Coordinates of C-alpha atoms in Angstrom, one line a residue:
M268 CA -30.4 -29.3 12.0
I269 CA -30.3 -26.7 14.9
Y270 CA -27.8 -29.0 16.7
L271 CA -25.5 -29.1 13.6
I272 CA -25.5 -25.3 13.3
L273 CA -24.7 -25.0 17.0
L274 CA -21.9 -27.5 16.7
V275 CA -20.4 -25.6 13.7
I276 CA -20.6 -22.3 15.7
A277 CA -19.0 -24.0 18.7
M278 CA -16.2 -25.3 16.6
V279 CA -15.5 -21.9 15.0
V280 CA -15.5 -20.2 18.4
Y281 CA -13.2 -22.9 19.9
G282 CA -10.9 -22.7 16.9
S283 CA -10.7 -18.9 17.2
L284 CA -9.8 -19.1 20.8
R285 CA -7.3 -22.0 20.4
H286 CA -5.6 -20.7 17.2
P287 CA -6.6 -17.1 16.8
E288 CA -4.0 -16.4 14.2
Q289 CA -5.4 -19.1 11.9
F290 CA -8.9 -17.9 12.4
G291 CA -7.7 -14.3 11.8
A292 CA -6.3 -15.4 8.4
Y293 CA -9.6 -16.9 7.5
V294 CA -11.5 -13.7 8.6
L295 CA -9.1 -11.5 6.7
R296 CA -9.4 -13.4 3.4
L297 CA -13.1 -13.7 3.7
T298 CA -13.6 -10.0 4.5
H299 CA -11.3 -8.8 1.6
T300 CA -13.0 -11.2 -0.8
I301 CA -16.5 -9.9 0.1
E302 CA -15.4 -6.2 0.1
S303 CA -13.6 -6.4 -3.3
T304 CA -16.6 -8.1 -4.9
L305 CA -19.1 -5.6 -3.5
Y306 CA -16.9 -2.7 -4.7
G307 CA -16.7 -4.2 -8.2
F308 CA -13.1 -5.5 -8.2
T309 CA -12.0 -8.9 -9.6
P310 CA -8.8 -10.7 -8.9
H311 CA -6.2 -11.3 -11.7
Y312 CA -2.8 -12.8 -12.1
K313 CA -0.3 -11.7 -14.8
K314 CA 3.1 -13.3 -15.4
V315 CA 5.6 -10.5 -16.4
G316 CA 9.3 -11.2 -16.2
D317 CA 10.4 -12.9 -13.0
F318 CA 7.1 -12.5 -11.1
T319 CA 3.4 -13.5 -11.4
Y320 CA 1.6 -10.3 -10.3
F321 CA -1.6 -10.4 -8.3
Y322 CA -3.9 -7.4 -8.7
L323 CA -7.5 -6.3 -8.4
Q324 CA -9.2 -4.2 -11.0
N325 CA -12.6 -2.9 -11.9
K326 CA -14.1 -2.8 -15.4
R327 CA -12.7 -0.1 -17.6
Q328 CA -16.1 1.1 -18.7
R329 CA -16.9 4.6 -19.9
K330 CA -16.7 7.4 -17.3
V331 CA -20.0 8.8 -16.1
N332 CA -21.0 11.9 -18.0
S333 CA -18.1 11.5 -20.4
P334 CA -18.3 11.6 -24.2
A335 CA -19.4 8.3 -25.8
T336 CA -15.8 7.5 -26.8
G337 CA -14.3 8.3 -23.5
I338 CA -13.2 5.7 -21.0
K339 CA -12.2 5.9 -17.4
P340 CA -8.6 7.0 -16.8
T341 CA -6.4 4.4 -15.1
L342 CA -5.3 4.9 -11.5
V343 CA -2.7 2.5 -10.1
L344 CA -2.6 2.2 -6.3
L345 CA 0.7 1.2 -4.6
H346 CA 1.1 0.0 -1.0
G347 CA 4.0 0.6 1.3
F348 CA 6.8 -1.6 2.6
S349 CA 5.5 -4.8 4.3
A350 CA 1.9 -4.0 3.3
E351 CA -0.2 -5.2 0.3
H352 CA -3.0 -4.0 -2.0
T353 CA -5.7 -4.4 0.6
V354 CA -4.6 -1.2 2.4
W355 CA -6.2 0.7 -0.5
L356 CA -9.3 -1.4 -0.8
R357 CA -11.8 0.8 1.1
C358 CA -10.4 4.0 -0.6
A359 CA -10.8 2.2 -3.9
K360 CA -14.5 1.8 -3.3
T361 CA -15.0 5.5 -4.0
L362 CA -12.2 5.8 -6.6
G363 CA -13.6 3.0 -8.6
K364 CA -16.7 5.0 -9.5
H365 CA -14.5 7.5 -11.4
Y366 CA -11.5 5.5 -12.6
H367 CA -10.2 2.2 -13.9
V368 CA -8.4 1.2 -10.7
I369 CA -5.7 -1.3 -10.3
L370 CA -4.7 -2.4 -6.8
L371 CA -1.3 -4.2 -7.1
D372 CA 0.7 -6.4 -4.8
L373 CA 4.3 -5.3 -5.5
P374 CA 7.0 -7.9 -5.9
G375 CA 8.1 -9.2 -2.5
H376 CA 4.6 -8.6 -1.0
G377 CA 1.2 -10.2 -0.8
E378 CA 0.2 -12.8 -3.3
T379 CA 2.8 -11.6 -5.9
G380 CA 5.3 -13.2 -3.5
Y381 CA 8.9 -13.0 -2.6
R382 CA 12.0 -14.5 -4.3
A383 CA 15.2 -14.4 -2.4
T384 CA 17.4 -13.9 -5.4
M385 CA 15.7 -10.7 -6.6
D386 CA 16.6 -7.0 -6.2
Y387 CA 14.0 -5.0 -4.5
S388 CA 15.6 -1.5 -4.8
I389 CA 13.4 1.4 -5.9
P390 CA 14.9 1.5 -9.5
A391 CA 14.3 -2.3 -9.9
Q392 CA 10.7 -2.1 -8.6
T393 CA 10.0 0.9 -10.8
K394 CA 11.2 -0.9 -13.9
R395 CA 9.0 -3.9 -13.0
L396 CA 6.0 -1.6 -12.6
A397 CA 6.6 -0.2 -16.0
D398 CA 6.9 -3.7 -17.5
F399 CA 3.7 -4.7 -15.8
L400 CA 1.7 -1.7 -17.1
Q401 CA 3.1 -2.2 -20.6
A402 CA 2.0 -5.9 -20.4
L403 CA -1.5 -4.7 -19.7
E404 CA -1.2 -2.3 -22.7
L405 CA -1.6 0.8 -20.5
T406 CA 0.2 3.7 -22.1
Q407 CA -0.7 6.5 -19.6
V408 CA -1.6 6.2 -15.9
H409 CA -2.1 8.1 -12.7
I410 CA -0.2 6.5 -9.8
A411 CA -1.0 6.9 -6.1
G412 CA 1.4 5.4 -3.6
N413 CA 1.8 5.3 0.1
S414 CA 5.2 5.4 1.8
M415 CA 7.5 3.1 -0.3
G416 CA 4.7 3.2 -2.9
G417 CA 4.9 7.0 -3.0
F418 CA 8.7 6.7 -3.5
I419 CA 8.1 4.3 -6.5
A420 CA 5.5 6.7 -7.9
A421 CA 7.9 9.6 -7.9
Q422 CA 10.7 7.5 -9.4
F423 CA 8.3 6.3 -12.1
A424 CA 7.4 9.9 -12.9
L425 CA 11.2 10.6 -13.4
D426 CA 11.9 7.4 -15.4
Y427 CA 8.7 7.2 -17.5
P428 CA 7.3 10.8 -17.8
E429 CA 5.6 9.9 -21.1
M430 CA 3.5 7.3 -19.2
T431 CA 2.8 9.4 -16.1
Q432 CA -0.3 11.6 -16.1
S433 CA 0.0 12.5 -12.4
I434 CA 1.2 11.1 -9.1
I435 CA -0.4 11.1 -5.7
C436 CA 2.1 10.6 -2.9
V437 CA 0.6 9.7 0.5
D438 CA 3.2 10.1 3.3
P439 CA 5.9 9.1 0.8
A440 CA 9.4 7.7 1.6
G441 CA 12.3 8.8 -0.6
I442 CA 14.0 11.8 0.9
T443 CA 16.2 12.6 3.8
S444 CA 13.8 13.8 6.5
P445 CA 14.7 17.1 8.3
Q446 CA 13.6 15.5 11.6
M447 CA 13.7 11.9 12.6
S448 CA 10.4 10.0 13.1
T449 CA 9.6 7.8 16.1
L450 CA 10.4 4.8 13.9
Q451 CA 13.7 6.2 12.7
Q452 CA 14.8 7.0 16.2
L453 CA 14.1 3.4 17.3
A454 CA 15.9 2.1 14.3
A455 CA 18.9 4.4 15.0
N456 CA 19.1 2.8 18.4
G457 CA 19.2 -0.6 16.9
R458 CA 15.6 -1.7 17.0
N459 CA 13.6 -1.4 13.8
P460 CA 9.9 -2.2 14.7
F461 CA 9.3 -3.7 11.2
F462 CA 11.5 -6.7 12.2
M463 CA 9.9 -8.9 14.8
D464 CA 11.2 -11.9 16.7
N465 CA 8.0 -12.4 18.7
P466 CA 4.3 -11.7 17.9
T467 CA 4.0 -9.6 21.1
Q468 CA 6.1 -7.0 19.3
F469 CA 3.4 -6.3 16.8
A470 CA 1.3 -4.1 19.1
E471 CA 4.1 -1.5 19.3
F472 CA 4.6 -1.5 15.6
F473 CA 0.8 -1.3 14.9
A474 CA 0.5 1.8 17.1
L475 CA 3.2 3.5 15.0
T476 CA 1.4 3.0 11.7
M477 CA -1.9 4.9 12.2
A478 CA -3.3 7.6 14.5
Q479 CA -6.9 6.5 13.8
P480 CA -6.8 2.9 12.8
P481 CA -10.0 1.1 11.7
Y482 CA -11.2 -1.8 13.8
F483 CA -9.2 -5.0 13.5
P484 CA -10.4 -8.1 15.4
Y485 CA -7.9 -9.6 17.9
S486 CA -7.5 -12.7 15.7
V487 CA -6.6 -10.6 12.6
K488 CA -3.9 -8.8 14.6
Q489 CA -2.6 -12.1 15.8
F490 CA -2.4 -13.4 12.2
K491 CA -0.5 -10.3 11.1
A492 CA 1.8 -10.5 14.0
H493 CA 2.7 -14.1 13.2
E494 CA 3.2 -13.1 9.5
Y495 CA 5.7 -10.4 10.4
V496 CA 7.7 -12.9 12.6
K497 CA 7.6 -15.6 9.9
N498 CA 8.7 -13.1 7.2
K499 CA 11.4 -11.3 9.1
A500 CA 14.3 -12.4 6.9
Q501 CA 12.6 -11.4 3.7
L502 CA 11.5 -8.1 5.1
E503 CA 15.1 -7.3 6.1
H504 CA 16.2 -8.2 2.6
I505 CA 13.6 -6.0 0.9
F506 CA 14.2 -3.1 3.3
H507 CA 17.9 -3.3 2.8
D508 CA 17.4 -3.0 -1.0
F509 CA 14.7 -0.3 -0.9
F510 CA 16.3 1.9 1.8
N511 CA 19.4 2.7 -0.2
V512 CA 20.7 6.3 0.3
E513 CA 22.1 6.2 -3.2
H514 CA 18.6 6.1 -4.6
L515 CA 17.0 8.9 -2.5
L516 CA 15.3 11.7 -4.4
D517 CA 16.7 14.7 -2.5
D518 CA 18.4 16.1 -5.6
K519 CA 15.9 14.8 -8.2
L520 CA 12.5 16.0 -7.0
E521 CA 12.7 19.2 -9.0
Q522 CA 13.0 17.1 -12.2
I523 CA 9.5 15.7 -11.8
S524 CA 7.4 17.3 -14.5
C525 CA 3.9 15.8 -14.0
P526 CA 1.2 17.2 -11.6
I527 CA 1.7 16.1 -8.0
L528 CA -0.7 15.8 -5.1
M529 CA 0.9 15.3 -1.6
L530 CA -1.3 13.9 1.1
W531 CA 0.1 13.7 4.7
G532 CA -1.0 12.7 8.1
G533 CA 0.4 15.2 10.6
M534 CA 0.7 12.5 13.3
D535 CA 2.9 10.2 11.1
Q536 CA 5.3 8.3 13.3
I537 CA 6.9 6.3 10.4
I538 CA 8.0 9.3 8.2
H539 CA 8.2 12.7 10.0
I540 CA 5.8 15.4 8.8
S541 CA 8.8 17.7 8.3
S542 CA 9.4 15.8 5.1
A543 CA 6.3 17.4 3.6
D544 CA 8.0 20.8 3.5
V545 CA 10.9 19.4 1.4
W546 CA 8.5 17.8 -1.1
Q547 CA 6.4 21.0 -1.3
E548 CA 9.4 23.2 -1.8
K549 CA 11.1 21.1 -4.5
T550 CA 8.0 20.0 -6.4
K551 CA 5.5 22.8 -5.9
A552 CA 2.9 20.0 -5.4
V553 CA -0.6 20.5 -4.2
T554 CA -0.2 19.6 -0.5
I555 CA -2.8 18.6 2.0
I556 CA -2.0 17.8 5.7
W557 CA -4.5 16.2 8.0
E558 CA -3.4 16.9 11.5
D559 CA -5.3 14.1 13.1
L560 CA -4.1 11.2 10.8
G561 CA -1.0 9.1 10.8
H562 CA 1.0 7.3 8.2
M563 CA -1.8 5.7 6.3
P564 CA -4.6 8.2 5.5
M565 CA -6.1 5.9 2.9
L566 CA -6.8 3.3 5.5
E567 CA -7.6 5.7 8.4
S568 CA -9.9 8.0 6.4
P569 CA -10.6 6.3 3.1
K570 CA -13.5 8.5 1.8
Q571 CA -11.6 11.7 2.7
T572 CA -8.5 10.5 0.9
A573 CA -10.5 9.4 -2.2
D574 CA -12.3 12.7 -2.4
E575 CA -9.1 14.6 -2.5
I576 CA -7.6 12.3 -5.2
I577 CA -10.8 12.8 -7.3
R578 CA -10.7 16.5 -6.8
F579 CA -7.1 16.5 -8.0
I580 CA -7.3 14.2 -11.0
G581 CA -10.8 15.3 -12.0

């Protein structure tokens, strides 16, 4: 028996060295499955319109210390461009104790998948989100979104104010930044780090995304690197649709009527921190800036991010 165990271990180690990206995919899937189960989230699929949505959710039981008839409010968590629901998972561990939490893969991303004939503009994605929530018979929700997800959350508040209890925008896209970020400067010079022709380009991109990234094994980074290369064409399509200057919110922010919490990483290299002043001035949002974090505070400091969301929603 001991020899069989040693053989299996040897095969795993050999496979991880010979094909680290394949081993990384396995590690990532296993880790996310274990974490989501431990945190009380279960996977679901829901066909709505042109897409079959993948999402995680916890039980919508009564909120602790609430009246007997009360149930947990619903909080929807939206990822950014090229990401997926898992970026919110460790933050959701804490949020799930207080809310009915939905972690969603947006169309074009994750297990919800990409279709080449679809429109991935912010108005289109916002309408799909509303259709999805209505299909789940959710009439009022809080929405937290990072980057592109924050853009969608703000657009949702404009288009569906009757459904929006509050929005939490974490380093959101959606406006013309007073100062260009590192990524924007690179893109202006003809090289958008999101679009990769070779896995070796992933390291530069990864360094832009977070100031204090959690630990990712080499094999996992290799898997993500190969995924970006493989998905380059579809990422270019989605980015082209979503980054449309006609849909920016510069002249619309003041029309948002629901409560807003803005969470920012002061070291954000994807969207310059100067954007925070614009959102604050035009929305009068509650704004919190963490000077030592980057573009993805919910992944860099999940407990801290969750605590501020809980403090805001109540």
